[in-house]
Short mmCIF file of C-alpha atoms in Angstrom, two decimals:
data_model
loop_
_atom_site.label_atom_id
_atom_site.label_comp_id
_atom_site.label_asym_id
_atom_site.label_seq_id
_atom_site.Cartn_x
_atom_site.Cartn_y
_atom_site.Cartn_z
CA UNK Z 79 -33.94 -28.07 26.52
CA UNK Z 80 -30.86 -27.05 24.57
CA UNK Z 81 -27.70 -27.20 26.66
CA UNK Z 82 -25.95 -23.89 27.08
CA UNK Z 83 -22.34 -23.71 26.08
CA UNK Z 84 -20.04 -23.12 29.03
CA UNK Z 85 -18.67 -19.60 29.33
CA UNK Z 86 -14.95 -19.38 28.49
CA UNK Z 87 -12.41 -16.83 29.61
CA UNK Z 88 -10.94 -14.53 26.99
CA UNK Z 89 -7.48 -15.98 27.49
CA UNK Z 90 -8.69 -19.47 26.52
CA UNK Z 91 -10.44 -18.08 23.43
CA UNK Z 92 -7.21 -16.35 22.42
CA UNK Z 93 -5.22 -19.55 22.98
CA UNK Z 94 -7.64 -21.56 20.81
CA UNK Z 95 -7.51 -18.87 18.11
CA UNK Z 96 -3.71 -18.88 18.15
CA UNK Z 97 -3.66 -22.67 17.81
CA UNK Z 98 -6.10 -22.47 14.89
CA UNK Z 99 -4.04 -19.81 13.13
CA UNK Z 100 -0.83 -21.81 13.50
CA UNK Z 101 -2.34 -25.17 12.57
CA UNK Z 102 -4.70 -24.21 9.74
CA UNK Z 103 -3.32 -21.03 8.17
CA UNK Z 104 0.45 -21.18 8.38
CA UNK Z 105 1.53 -24.02 6.13
CA UNK Z 106 3.84 -21.71 4.09
CA UNK Z 107 5.48 -20.54 7.34
CA UNK Z 108 6.09 -24.06 8.63
CA UNK Z 109 7.51 -25.16 5.27
CA UNK Z 110 9.84 -22.16 5.11
CA UNK Z 111 10.88 -22.67 8.74
CA UNK Z 112 11.59 -26.37 8.19
CA UNK Z 113 13.74 -25.56 5.15
CA UNK Z 114 15.55 -22.83 7.09
CA UNK Z 115 16.58 -25.11 9.95
CA UNK Z 116 17.58 -27.94 7.62
CA UNK Z 117 14.98 -30.46 8.77
CA UNK Z 118 15.22 -32.84 11.71
CA UNK Z 119 18.61 -33.25 13.39
CA UNK Z 120 18.87 -35.20 16.62
CA UNK Z 121 21.73 -32.98 17.78
CA UNK Z 122 19.39 -29.95 17.64
CA UNK Z 123 16.31 -31.63 19.08
CA UNK Z 124 16.01 -29.15 21.96
CA UNK Z 125 15.94 -26.19 19.58
CA UNK Z 126 13.58 -27.80 17.07
CA UNK Z 127 11.07 -28.81 19.74
CA UNK Z 128 10.88 -25.23 21.05
CA UNK Z 129 10.06 -23.70 17.64
CA UNK Z 130 6.30 -24.49 17.66
CA UNK Z 131 6.07 -23.38 21.29
CA UNK Z 132 7.82 -20.09 20.55
CA UNK Z 133 5.54 -19.43 17.55
CA UNK Z 134 2.50 -20.15 19.72
CA UNK Z 135 3.71 -17.79 22.44
CA UNK Z 136 4.33 -15.07 19.85
CA UNK Z 137 0.91 -15.30 18.16
CA UNK Z 138 -0.92 -15.72 21.47
CA UNK Z 139 0.80 -12.59 22.81
CA UNK Z 140 -0.29 -10.58 19.78
CA UNK Z 141 -3.90 -11.69 20.21
CA UNK Z 142 -3.84 -10.80 23.90
CA UNK Z 143 -2.65 -7.29 23.04
CA UNK Z 144 -5.36 -6.86 20.40
CA UNK Z 145 -8.41 -8.11 22.34
CA UNK Z 146 -10.00 -6.02 25.07
CA UNK Z 147 -13.46 -6.09 26.59
CA UNK Z 148 -16.51 -6.17 24.35
CA UNK Z 149 -14.39 -5.49 21.27
CA UNK Z 150 -12.46 -8.74 21.76
CA UNK Z 151 -14.78 -11.00 19.74
CA UNK Z 152 -15.19 -8.64 16.75
CA UNK Z 153 -11.45 -8.06 16.65
CA UNK Z 154 -10.72 -11.79 16.75
CA UNK Z 155 -13.28 -12.40 14.02
CA UNK Z 156 -11.66 -9.79 11.77
CA UNK Z 157 -8.21 -11.23 12.44
CA UNK Z 158 -9.36 -14.75 11.55
CA UNK Z 159 -11.05 -13.70 8.29
CA UNK Z 160 -8.14 -11.49 7.19
CA UNK Z 161 -5.69 -14.23 8.14
CA UNK Z 162 -7.57 -16.72 5.99
CA UNK Z 163 -7.47 -14.33 3.02
CA UNK Z 164 -3.76 -13.62 3.41
CA UNK Z 165 -2.98 -17.32 3.91
CA UNK Z 166 -4.89 -18.19 0.73
CA UNK Z 167 -2.75 -15.93 -1.45
CA UNK Z 168 0.46 -16.97 0.30
CA UNK Z 169 -0.43 -20.62 -0.22
CA UNK Z 170 -1.58 -20.22 -3.83
CA UNK Z 171 1.05 -17.82 -5.17
CA UNK Z 172 4.01 -18.42 -2.86
CA UNK Z 173 4.21 -14.75 -1.84
CA UNK Z 174 5.46 -13.14 1.34
CA UNK Z 175 3.59 -10.30 3.01
CA UNK Z 176 5.41 -7.08 3.89
CA UNK Z 177 4.61 -3.38 3.67
CA UNK Z 178 5.15 -3.39 -0.08
CA UNK Z 179 2.63 -6.18 -0.55
CA UNK Z 180 0.18 -4.42 1.75
CA UNK Z 181 0.60 -1.27 -0.35
CA UNK Z 182 -0.21 -3.29 -3.47
CA UNK Z 183 -3.41 -4.52 -1.82
CA UNK Z 184 -4.49 -1.05 -0.73
CA UNK Z 185 -3.67 0.69 -4.01
CA UNK Z 186 -4.87 -1.84 -6.59
CA UNK Z 187 -7.90 -0.93 -8.67
CA UNK Z 188 -11.22 -2.85 -8.63
CA UNK Z 189 -10.58 -4.49 -12.02
CA UNK Z 190 -7.26 -5.92 -10.86
CA UNK Z 191 -8.80 -7.07 -7.58
CA UNK Z 192 -11.62 -8.88 -9.39
CA UNK Z 193 -9.10 -10.93 -11.34
CA UNK Z 194 -7.83 -12.42 -8.09
CA UNK Z 195 -11.27 -13.58 -6.90
CA UNK Z 196 -12.13 -17.23 -7.42
CA UNK Z 197 -14.54 -19.83 -6.08
CA UNK Z 198 -11.73 -21.62 -4.26
CA UNK Z 199 -10.75 -18.37 -2.55
CA UNK Z 200 -14.30 -17.79 -1.33
CA UNK Z 201 -14.59 -21.37 -0.02
CA UNK Z 202 -11.18 -21.12 1.67
CA UNK Z 203 -12.08 -17.89 3.47
CA UNK Z 204 -15.52 -19.18 4.46
CA UNK Z 205 -14.16 -22.45 5.81
CA UNK Z 206 -10.95 -21.29 7.46
CA UNK Z 207 -11.86 -17.74 8.41
CA UNK Z 208 -15.58 -17.06 8.63
CA UNK Z 209 -16.54 -20.41 10.22
CA UNK Z 210 -14.16 -20.17 13.22
CA UNK Z 211 -15.05 -16.48 13.60
CA UNK Z 212 -18.72 -17.46 13.90
CA UNK Z 213 -17.89 -20.12 16.49
CA UNK Z 214 -16.11 -17.49 18.58
CA UNK Z 215 -19.01 -15.05 18.13
CA UNK Z 216 -21.52 -17.61 19.40
CA UNK Z 217 -19.45 -19.01 22.26
CA UNK Z 218 -20.23 -17.31 25.60
CA UNK Z 219 -17.41 -15.30 27.07
CA UNK Z 220 -17.00 -15.29 30.85
CA UNK Z 221 -17.99 -11.96 32.36
CA UNK Z 222 -15.18 -10.16 34.20
CA UNK Z 223 -14.77 -6.84 35.92
CA UNK Z 224 -12.28 -4.33 34.58
CA UNK Z 225 -9.91 -5.20 37.41
CA UNK Z 226 -10.32 -8.92 36.71
CA UNK Z 227 -9.67 -8.42 32.99
CA UNK Z 228 -6.54 -6.33 33.60
CA UNK Z 229 -5.26 -8.83 36.16
CA UNK Z 230 -5.79 -11.76 33.80
CA UNK Z 231 -4.10 -9.87 30.95
CA UNK Z 232 -1.13 -9.00 33.11
CA UNK Z 233 -0.70 -12.55 34.40
CA UNK Z 234 -1.10 -14.09 30.92
CA UNK Z 235 1.31 -11.69 29.23
CA UNK Z 236 3.82 -12.09 32.05
CA UNK Z 237 3.65 -15.86 31.75
CA UNK Z 238 4.07 -15.72 27.97
CA UNK Z 239 7.07 -13.40 28.25
CA UNK Z 240 8.59 -15.70 30.84
CA UNK Z 241 8.24 -18.72 28.54
CA UNK Z 242 9.61 -16.81 25.53
CA UNK Z 243 12.51 -15.49 27.59
CA UNK Z 244 13.38 -18.96 28.88
CA UNK Z 245 13.38 -20.37 25.35
CA UNK Z 246 15.62 -17.59 24.05
CA UNK Z 247 18.04 -17.94 26.96
CA UNK Z 248 18.32 -21.72 26.68
CA UNK Z 249 18.59 -21.70 22.86
CA UNK Z 250 20.02 -18.22 22.30
CA UNK Z 251 22.67 -19.23 19.76
CA UNK Z 252 20.27 -21.16 17.56
CA UNK Z 253 17.61 -18.44 17.59
CA UNK Z 254 20.07 -15.61 16.91
CA UNK Z 255 21.42 -17.54 13.94
CA UNK Z 256 17.90 -18.26 12.66
CA UNK Z 257 16.73 -14.65 12.96
CA UNK Z 258 19.86 -13.24 11.33
CA UNK Z 259 20.03 -15.68 8.43
CA UNK Z 260 16.33 -15.94 7.65
CA UNK Z 261 14.74 -12.57 8.31
CA UNK Z 262 12.15 -13.38 5.67
CA UNK Z 263 10.46 -15.84 8.06
CA UNK Z 264 8.69 -12.98 9.84
CA UNK Z 265 6.97 -12.17 6.54
CA UNK Z 266 5.50 -15.68 6.42
CA UNK Z 267 3.89 -15.87 9.87
CA UNK Z 268 0.15 -15.11 9.84
CA UNK Z 269 -1.23 -12.85 11.33
CA UNK Z 270 1.80 -10.91 12.52
CA UNK Z 271 3.10 -10.38 8.97
CA UNK Z 272 0.13 -8.40 7.71
CA UNK Z 273 -0.47 -6.66 11.04
CA UNK Z 274 3.10 -5.38 10.97
CA UNK Z 275 2.72 -4.41 7.30
CA UNK Z 276 -0.50 -2.52 8.05
CA UNK Z 277 1.20 -0.66 10.89
CA UNK Z 278 4.10 0.38 8.66
CA UNK Z 279 1.73 1.45 5.88
CA UNK Z 280 -0.38 3.51 8.28
CA UNK Z 281 2.70 5.29 9.67
CA UNK Z 282 3.60 6.44 6.17
CA UNK Z 283 0.06 7.47 5.21
CA UNK Z 284 -0.63 9.28 8.48
CA UNK Z 285 2.45 11.47 8.29
CA UNK Z 286 1.44 15.14 8.29
CA UNK Z 287 1.00 16.32 4.72
CA UNK Z 288 3.39 19.00 3.59
CA UNK Z 289 3.86 21.10 0.51
CA UNK Z 290 5.29 19.40 -2.54
CA UNK Z 291 9.07 19.69 -2.48
CA UNK Z 292 10.09 21.54 -5.61
CA UNK Z 293 13.28 20.56 -7.42
CA UNK Z 294 15.29 22.05 -10.29
CA UNK Z 295 13.50 25.38 -10.15
CA UNK Z 296 15.84 26.80 -12.79
CA UNK Z 297 15.35 23.98 -15.30
CA UNK Z 298 15.78 25.11 -18.90
CA UNK Z 299 16.23 23.53 -22.31
CA UNK Z 300 19.12 23.79 -24.70
CA UNK Z 301 18.27 24.08 -28.39
CA UNK Z 302 19.73 20.92 -29.92
CA UNK Z 303 19.63 22.18 -33.51
CA UNK Z 304 18.61 25.80 -34.23
CA UNK Z 305 18.09 24.98 -37.91
CA UNK Z 306 15.39 22.40 -37.22
CA UNK Z 307 11.78 23.55 -37.33
CA UNK Z 308 10.39 20.21 -36.15
CA UNK Z 309 9.10 19.72 -32.59
CA UNK Z 310 10.94 17.11 -30.57
CA UNK Z 311 8.64 14.34 -29.30
CA UNK Z 312 9.73 11.69 -26.81
CA UNK Z 313 7.37 8.81 -26.07
CA UNK Z 314 8.25 7.07 -22.82
CA UNK Z 315 6.47 3.71 -22.66
CA UNK Z 316 6.21 2.22 -19.16
CA UNK Z 317 5.63 -1.52 -19.28
CA UNK Z 318 3.78 -3.47 -16.62
CA UNK Z 319 5.18 -6.69 -15.16
CA UNK Z 320 7.46 -7.51 -18.10
CA UNK Z 321 10.48 -9.49 -17.03
CA UNK Z 322 13.63 -9.26 -19.12
CA UNK Z 323 14.17 -13.03 -19.13
CA UNK Z 324 11.26 -13.70 -21.51
CA UNK Z 325 12.29 -11.40 -24.36
CA UNK Z 326 13.91 -13.03 -27.37
CA UNK Z 327 15.98 -9.87 -27.90
CA UNK Z 328 17.57 -10.78 -24.55
CA UNK Z 329 18.37 -14.35 -25.59
CA UNK Z 330 15.11 -16.09 -24.69
CA UNK Z 331 14.65 -19.21 -26.84
CA UNK Z 332 11.13 -18.29 -27.96
CA UNK Z 333 10.53 -15.55 -30.56
CA UNK Z 334 8.51 -13.32 -28.26
CA UNK Z 335 9.84 -10.02 -29.66
CA UNK Z 336 10.40 -10.56 -33.42
CA UNK Z 337 9.07 -7.13 -34.41
CA UNK Z 338 11.39 -5.25 -32.09
CA UNK Z 339 14.30 -7.46 -33.16
CA UNK Z 340 13.70 -6.43 -36.78
CA UNK Z 341 13.56 -2.72 -35.99
CA UNK Z 342 16.42 -0.55 -37.20
CA UNK Z 343 17.75 2.10 -34.82
CA UNK Z 344 16.52 0.17 -31.78
CA UNK Z 345 19.04 0.02 -28.93
CA UNK Z 346 18.43 -2.77 -26.43
CA UNK Z 347 20.00 -2.11 -23.04
CA UNK Z 348 19.25 -5.68 -21.98
CA UNK Z 349 18.56 -6.76 -18.41
CA UNK Z 350 18.06 -3.72 -16.19
CA UNK Z 351 17.71 -3.63 -12.40
CA UNK Z 352 14.35 -2.29 -11.21
CA UNK Z 353 13.77 0.01 -8.24
CA UNK Z 354 11.38 -2.46 -6.67
CA UNK Z 355 9.33 -5.57 -7.29
CA UNK Z 356 5.91 -3.90 -7.39
CA UNK Z 357 4.36 -0.95 -9.21
CA UNK Z 358 3.70 0.96 -5.99
CA UNK Z 359 7.47 1.24 -5.47
CA UNK Z 360 9.05 0.99 -8.91
CA UNK Z 361 6.82 3.43 -10.77
CA UNK Z 362 7.36 6.45 -8.50
CA UNK Z 363 10.99 5.54 -7.85
CA UNK Z 364 11.95 5.46 -11.53
CA UNK Z 365 10.53 8.97 -12.06
CA UNK Z 366 12.35 10.51 -9.09
CA UNK Z 367 15.92 11.79 -8.93
CA UNK Z 368 16.82 10.06 -5.65
CA UNK Z 369 17.38 6.55 -7.00
CA UNK Z 370 16.54 3.27 -5.31
CA UNK Z 371 18.87 3.99 -2.40
CA UNK Z 372 17.14 7.26 -1.55
CA UNK Z 373 13.55 6.31 -2.25
CA UNK Z 374 10.93 6.21 0.53
CA UNK Z 375 7.31 5.10 0.37
CA UNK Z 376 4.98 7.84 -0.79
CA UNK Z 377 7.81 10.14 -1.87
CA UNK Z 378 6.21 10.94 -5.23
CA UNK Z 379 3.27 12.51 -3.38
CA UNK Z 380 5.57 14.98 -1.64
CA UNK Z 381 8.42 15.55 -4.11
CA UNK Z 382 8.36 16.69 -7.72
CA UNK Z 383 9.12 14.11 -10.39
CA UNK Z 384 10.87 14.05 -13.74
CA UNK Z 385 7.63 15.16 -15.38
CA UNK Z 386 7.48 18.32 -13.28
CA UNK Z 387 11.02 19.23 -14.30
CA UNK Z 388 10.33 18.65 -18.00
CA UNK Z 389 7.17 20.73 -17.79
CA UNK Z 390 8.97 23.54 -15.96
CA UNK Z 391 11.63 23.53 -18.66
CA UNK Z 392 8.97 24.32 -21.26
CA UNK Z 393 7.80 20.98 -22.67
CA UNK Z 394 4.24 19.74 -23.04
CA UNK Z 395 3.89 16.64 -20.83
CA UNK Z 396 1.12 14.07 -21.17
CA UNK Z 397 0.34 10.81 -19.36
CA UNK Z 398 -1.77 8.29 -21.30
CA UNK Z 399 -2.84 5.43 -19.05
CA UNK Z 400 -4.32 1.97 -19.41
CA UNK Z 401 -3.32 1.12 -15.86
CA UNK Z 402 -4.35 1.81 -12.27
CA UNK Z 403 -2.91 5.25 -11.58
CA UNK Z 404 0.54 6.81 -11.53
CA UNK Z 405 1.26 6.74 -7.76
CA UNK Z 406 1.62 10.53 -7.60
CA UNK Z 407 4.07 10.88 -10.50
CA UNK Z 408 1.63 12.48 -12.96
CA UNK Z 409 -0.45 14.55 -10.52
CA UNK Z 410 0.60 17.90 -12.01
CA UNK Z 411 0.66 17.12 -15.75
CA UNK Z 412 -2.01 16.43 -18.36
CA UNK Z 413 -3.51 12.96 -17.79
CA UNK Z 414 -5.76 10.88 -20.03
CA UNK Z 415 -7.30 7.74 -18.53
CA UNK Z 416 -7.78 6.12 -21.93
CA UNK Z 417 -10.39 3.45 -20.99
CA UNK Z 418 -12.52 6.16 -19.36
CA UNK Z 419 -12.78 7.96 -22.70
CA UNK Z 420 -14.28 4.91 -24.42
CA UNK Z 421 -17.84 3.51 -24.43
CA UNK Z 422 -18.62 1.21 -21.52
CA UNK Z 423 -18.70 -1.91 -23.70
CA UNK Z 424 -15.46 -1.14 -25.53
CA UNK Z 425 -13.30 -3.37 -23.32
CA UNK Z 426 -13.50 -6.98 -22.21
CA UNK Z 427 -13.76 -8.57 -18.75
CA UNK Z 428 -10.09 -7.91 -18.05
CA UNK Z 429 -10.30 -4.24 -19.01
CA UNK Z 430 -8.95 -2.64 -22.16
CA UNK Z 431 -6.03 -4.19 -23.95
CA UNK Z 432 -3.12 -1.98 -24.87
CA UNK Z 433 -4.13 -1.27 -28.45
CA UNK Z 434 -6.31 1.56 -27.07
CA UNK Z 435 -3.09 3.35 -26.12
CA UNK Z 436 -1.87 3.41 -29.71
CA UNK Z 437 -5.03 5.17 -30.88
CA UNK Z 438 -4.81 7.69 -28.04
CA UNK Z 439 -1.15 8.34 -28.82
CA UNK Z 440 -1.88 8.83 -32.52
CA UNK Z 441 -4.49 11.46 -31.65
CA UNK Z 442 -1.99 13.23 -29.41
CA UNK Z 443 0.74 13.15 -32.09
CA UNK Z 444 -1.65 14.65 -34.63
CA UNK Z 445 -2.00 17.70 -32.38
CA UNK Z 446 1.64 18.22 -31.39
CA UNK Z 447 2.72 21.82 -31.87
CA UNK Z 448 5.87 22.03 -29.74
CA UNK Z 449 8.39 19.88 -27.91
CA UNK Z 450 6.47 17.17 -26.07
CA UNK Z 451 6.92 14.19 -23.79
CA UNK Z 452 4.17 11.56 -23.76
CA UNK Z 453 4.24 8.81 -21.13
CA UNK Z 454 2.31 5.71 -22.19
CA UNK Z 455 1.46 3.47 -19.22
CA UNK Z 456 0.66 -0.05 -20.41
CA UNK Z 457 -1.41 -2.84 -18.90
CA UNK Z 458 1.29 -5.15 -20.19
CA UNK Z 459 1.57 -8.56 -18.54
CA UNK Z 460 -0.32 -7.79 -15.36
CA UNK Z 461 -1.29 -11.07 -13.73
CA UNK Z 462 -2.56 -13.45 -12.73
CA UNK Z 463 -4.94 -13.41 -15.72
CA UNK Z 464 -2.27 -13.17 -18.40
CA UNK Z 465 -4.71 -14.62 -20.94
CA UNK Z 466 -6.82 -11.45 -20.70
CA UNK Z 467 -3.91 -9.22 -21.70
CA UNK Z 468 -3.92 -10.15 -25.40
CA UNK Z 469 -6.45 -10.86 -28.20
CA UNK Z 470 -7.09 -14.49 -29.25
CA UNK Z 471 -5.04 -13.96 -32.42
CA UNK Z 472 -1.91 -13.66 -30.26
CA UNK Z 473 -2.31 -17.03 -28.56
CA UNK Z 474 0.75 -18.41 -30.30
CA UNK Z 475 1.88 -20.69 -27.49
CA UNK Z 476 -0.62 -23.35 -26.42
CA UNK Z 477 -2.11 -24.54 -24.23
CA UNK Z 478 -2.22 -21.25 -22.33
CA UNK Z 479 -3.41 -21.01 -18.75
CA UNK Z 480 -6.99 -19.68 -18.73
CA UNK Z 481 -7.27 -19.49 -14.96
CA UNK Z 482 -6.39 -16.83 -12.39
CA UNK Z 483 -5.41 -19.64 -10.00
CA UNK Z 484 -2.01 -20.19 -11.56
CA UNK Z 485 -1.16 -23.18 -9.37
CA UNK Z 486 -4.04 -25.07 -11.03
CA UNK Z 487 -2.31 -24.77 -14.41
CA UNK Z 488 0.78 -26.65 -15.47
CA UNK Z 489 4.07 -24.69 -15.46
CA UNK Z 490 4.20 -24.68 -19.26
CA UNK Z 491 0.64 -23.33 -19.50
CA UNK Z 492 1.49 -20.39 -17.23
CA UNK Z 493 4.59 -19.54 -19.26
CA UNK Z 494 2.62 -19.90 -22.51
CA UNK Z 495 0.03 -17.35 -21.40
CA UNK Z 496 2.72 -14.96 -20.20
CA UNK Z 497 4.75 -15.27 -23.41
CA UNK Z 498 1.63 -14.61 -25.48
CA UNK Z 499 1.17 -11.37 -23.53
CA UNK Z 500 4.82 -10.46 -24.16
CA UNK Z 501 4.35 -11.07 -27.89
CA UNK Z 502 1.35 -8.74 -27.85
CA UNK Z 503 3.43 -6.03 -26.15
CA UNK Z 504 6.03 -6.51 -28.90
CA UNK Z 505 3.25 -5.74 -31.38
CA UNK Z 506 2.06 -2.68 -29.42
CA UNK Z 507 5.58 -1.23 -29.17
CA UNK Z 508 6.07 -1.77 -32.90
CA UNK Z 509 2.81 0.06 -33.60
CA UNK Z 510 3.94 2.97 -31.41
CA UNK Z 511 7.13 3.20 -33.48
CA UNK Z 512 5.03 3.12 -36.66
CA UNK Z 513 2.87 5.94 -35.32
CA UNK Z 514 5.99 8.02 -34.71
CA UNK Z 515 7.37 7.21 -38.14
CA UNK Z 516 4.12 8.33 -39.76
CA UNK Z 517 4.83 11.83 -38.41
CA UNK Z 518 8.46 11.95 -39.53
CA UNK Z 519 7.80 14.83 -41.93
CA UNK Z 520 6.73 17.12 -39.07
CA UNK Z 521 8.32 15.86 -35.80
CA UNK Z 522 11.66 14.46 -34.67
CA UNK Z 523 10.80 11.58 -32.40
CA UNK Z 524 12.21 8.92 -30.11
CA UNK Z 525 10.82 6.17 -27.91
CA UNK Z 526 12.05 4.77 -24.62
CA UNK Z 527 10.59 1.55 -23.24
CA UNK Z 528 11.18 0.30 -19.71
CA UNK Z 529 9.10 -1.97 -17.48
CA UNK Z 530 8.37 -1.31 -13.82
CA UNK Z 531 9.19 -4.76 -12.42
CA UNK Z 532 9.36 -8.41 -13.41
CA UNK Z 533 7.35 -11.50 -12.52
CA UNK Z 534 7.66 -14.99 -11.09
CA UNK Z 535 5.96 -17.69 -13.14
CA UNK Z 536 6.01 -20.54 -10.64
CA UNK Z 537 9.76 -20.96 -10.20
CA UNK Z 538 10.24 -22.61 -6.78
CA UNK Z 539 6.50 -22.32 -6.22
CA UNK Z 540 6.45 -18.51 -6.41
CA UNK Z 541 4.03 -16.62 -8.64
CA UNK Z 542 3.40 -12.95 -9.44
CA UNK Z 543 5.62 -10.25 -7.90
CA UNK Z 544 6.03 -7.98 -4.87
CA UNK Z 545 8.52 -10.06 -2.89
CA UNK Z 546 10.78 -8.04 -0.55
CA UNK Z 547 13.68 -6.80 -2.66
CA UNK Z 548 16.42 -8.28 -0.49
CA UNK Z 549 15.41 -11.85 -1.27
CA UNK Z 550 13.13 -11.50 -4.30
CA UNK Z 551 14.07 -13.77 -7.22
CA UNK Z 552 16.05 -12.17 -10.03
CA UNK Z 553 13.15 -12.48 -12.49
CA UNK Z 554 11.16 -10.01 -10.38
CA UNK Z 555 14.02 -7.47 -10.41
CA UNK Z 556 15.32 -7.60 -13.99
CA UNK Z 557 13.31 -5.67 -16.59
CA UNK Z 558 13.76 -4.62 -20.23
CA UNK Z 559 15.04 -1.17 -21.16
CA UNK Z 560 15.39 -0.05 -24.77
CA UNK Z 561 15.47 3.06 -26.94
CA UNK Z 562 14.33 3.67 -30.50
CA UNK Z 563 16.25 6.57 -31.99
CA UNK Z 564 15.69 7.23 -35.72
CA UNK Z 565 18.60 8.61 -37.72
CA UNK Z 566 17.17 12.15 -37.80
CA UNK Z 567 16.98 12.21 -34.00
CA UNK Z 568 20.48 10.75 -33.62
CA UNK Z 569 21.86 13.47 -35.90
CA UNK Z 570 19.92 16.24 -34.20
CA UNK Z 571 21.08 15.20 -30.71
CA UNK Z 572 24.58 14.11 -31.74
CA UNK Z 573 24.19 10.54 -30.42
CA UNK Z 574 26.22 7.56 -31.58
CA UNK Z 575 23.77 4.63 -31.36
CA UNK Z 576 26.54 2.05 -31.83
CA UNK Z 577 28.23 3.39 -28.72
CA UNK Z 578 25.06 2.82 -26.67
CA UNK Z 579 25.22 -0.94 -27.23
CA UNK Z 580 28.23 -1.11 -24.91
CA UNK Z 581 25.94 -0.26 -21.96
CA UNK Z 582 23.96 -3.49 -22.33
CA UNK Z 583 23.13 -5.29 -19.06
CA UNK Z 584 24.69 -2.48 -17.01
CA UNK Z 585 21.78 -0.19 -16.20
CA UNK Z 586 19.10 0.24 -13.55
CA UNK Z 587 16.01 2.35 -13.05
CA UNK Z 588 18.34 4.93 -11.50
CA UNK Z 589 19.50 5.78 -15.03
CA UNK Z 590 16.06 6.66 -16.40
CA UNK Z 591 15.55 10.10 -14.80
CA UNK Z 592 18.91 11.46 -15.90
CA UNK Z 593 18.83 9.83 -19.33
CA UNK Z 594 15.48 11.46 -20.14
CA UNK Z 595 16.83 14.85 -19.08
CA UNK Z 596 19.81 14.28 -21.35
CA UNK Z 597 17.71 13.07 -24.27
CA UNK Z 598 15.46 16.14 -24.04
CA UNK Z 599 18.45 18.52 -23.66
CA UNK Z 600 17.14 19.69 -20.29
CA UNK Z 601 19.49 21.45 -17.91
CA UNK Z 602 18.53 20.86 -14.28
CA UNK Z 603 20.24 20.91 -10.91
CA UNK Z 604 19.14 17.33 -10.24
CA UNK Z 605 20.80 16.01 -13.40
CA UNK Z 606 23.73 13.62 -12.99
CA UNK Z 607 25.94 13.15 -16.02
CA UNK Z 608 27.27 9.77 -14.82
CA UNK Z 609 23.75 8.31 -14.78
CA UNK Z 610 22.76 9.57 -18.23
CA UNK Z 611 23.21 6.59 -20.56
CA UNK Z 612 23.39 8.91 -23.60
CA UNK Z 613 25.97 11.32 -22.19
CA UNK Z 614 29.12 9.36 -23.04
CA UNK Z 615 27.83 8.53 -26.54
CA UNK Z 616 27.44 12.00 -27.97
CA UNK Z 617 29.44 12.53 -31.15
CA UNK Z 618 29.65 16.28 -30.78
CA UNK Z 619 28.66 19.13 -28.51
CA UNK Z 620 25.00 20.03 -28.32
CA UNK Z 621 24.35 23.72 -28.94
CA UNK Z 622 24.57 25.35 -25.54
CA UNK Z 623 26.55 22.42 -24.12
CA UNK Z 624 25.50 19.01 -22.84
CA UNK Z 625 23.09 19.13 -19.92
CA UNK Z 626 25.02 19.78 -16.76
CA UNK Z 627 24.44 20.43 -13.11
CA UNK Z 628 23.33 23.92 -12.19
CA UNK Z 629 24.63 25.64 -9.14
CA UNK Z 630 22.47 24.88 -6.17
#
C-alpha cells in the first residue's frame, strides 16, 4: 500500500514556498544586497545576520496575505511559476522589475515575445516553477474551519510582524540607511517586485475612462513663404532602441553611420536625454507637451498629442509603422501597419526589416498634395535578437551574436550584432533622405530622426533596457537626435543650420514637441519657444511671425 503524505497546515506550505523563492529564485537580489552592504564586516554582524531573516519574514507575509482557503494552492502555484519566469529574465539580462517593466511585458506584441523564448527558459520555468507548484498541488493540506483558518492567519501574521518590528527596532539605523541609499533593492526581490508592479499597472489601467483632453484648440499655421507652391513635407523617423553611444557621428570608434556622416545639410544634435528607458514610456512622452516631468503612465490615451495639434492646424498626418503600436499617440490620425499590407511570407522570422518602411514612405510621397507630416516608426535595434534586424549583407562586424540569450554570447559578439543593426539603420535613414530628394521638384521636405530609448549591451551584466530611470545606466537614457534640412527648406523657413550645431549634446525628448511645431510653422497654445531648438536659429521673421503662445 502506498503511504499517504501527511497533511500540512497552510502556514507551513507558505513557509516552505517562501524559503524556495528566496533560495532558488533570488540570486540577483542576494548579489545586489551583498554589494549594497559592502560584504561581510564583523562590526556589522548583527545587521548582516538579520537580513535573510527579514527577507524571509517579508516574503512569507506576502504569501500569507495572498493564500486563502481552497484558492491557496492555485494561487501559490501561479506565484511560483511567475516567479520562475521573472527570475529567469532578471538572471539572464540583469534587469530590475518595476511598473515600467511590467508595462513592457503587457504591451509587447507576439513577435517580440517569441524572440525572448528559448529552450533554457522553458527548462528553467519547468524546473524552478512548475515542479514545486506540482509538489504543492499534490501535497495534502490540513482541513481547517473558517474560524481555525482566520485564527492561524492572525497568529502567523502577528508573529511575523513582531519579528520584523524587533529587527527594525534593534537595527533601525542600518535598515534606514539601506532603504534610503538602495531603493532599487525592492525591484530585485521576487515575488514582491512583480506583484507590486502589477498592482501599480492595474491602478492605472482601471482608472475610469474619460474623454480625451483636447489641447491647442485654436492651432493654426503660418504661411512660411507665400511665393512657394510646393507642399511642405516633414518626415519624423522614430528609432527603436538606438543608443547614442554607438553612432560614429557621435564619436564612436566604429564607422556605424558613414552614410549619415557624408550627408550635407544634416544637423546632428548628439546625445539627447530620453523621456524613459522603454517604448511604453518614451514614445508617448516625446509626443506630448508635458515633458518628462509632467508625464504619467497612459497619458497619451487621455490627452491629445502633437499629431492631433498638427492635424487640427490643417496638415495631413500619417503614421507608418514597422513596430508594435504607438501607445495611443496615433489613435486619431491615418495609420498604416506596413507589415500587415504585405503578403504573409514577405518577412522573416523576426518580422519585417525596416526597408519596407522606405517603400511605404515612397508611395505616400508620390501622393502628397498638401502640407504633410509622416511619422515612420522603425523596428530599429529591438533586442535581444539584434541579428534579425538586418539583412546578411550588413553583417560587417563578426562574429555576431546569433542567439536571443545574450549572456551565452561573448561581449564582443553582442556589440557586433548591435552595431550591424545600427549600420542598417544608417542605410535606411539615408534611403529616406534619398526618397525625399527624389521629390525635390514638387515638395519642400525635411527629416527629423530621434530614437525612443537606448540599450544596455552587457555592461556590468545588464542587457536590454527598461531599467527604472533614476538608476538606469546612461546608455539606456541617451539617444540620437538629428535633422536633415535641405537648402530649399532652410531658405523657406529662415533657418541657419550652422547655428543649430551649437545645441549639440544639450537636448532632451522635451524639445521634440515644440521643435516640430516650430518647424511646421504651427501656432499653438501649448508651444514653448524656449524648447524649440530651431527658434533661436532663424535668420529672419517667418511671414506671420514665429510660432508663439496663444492666449489661453
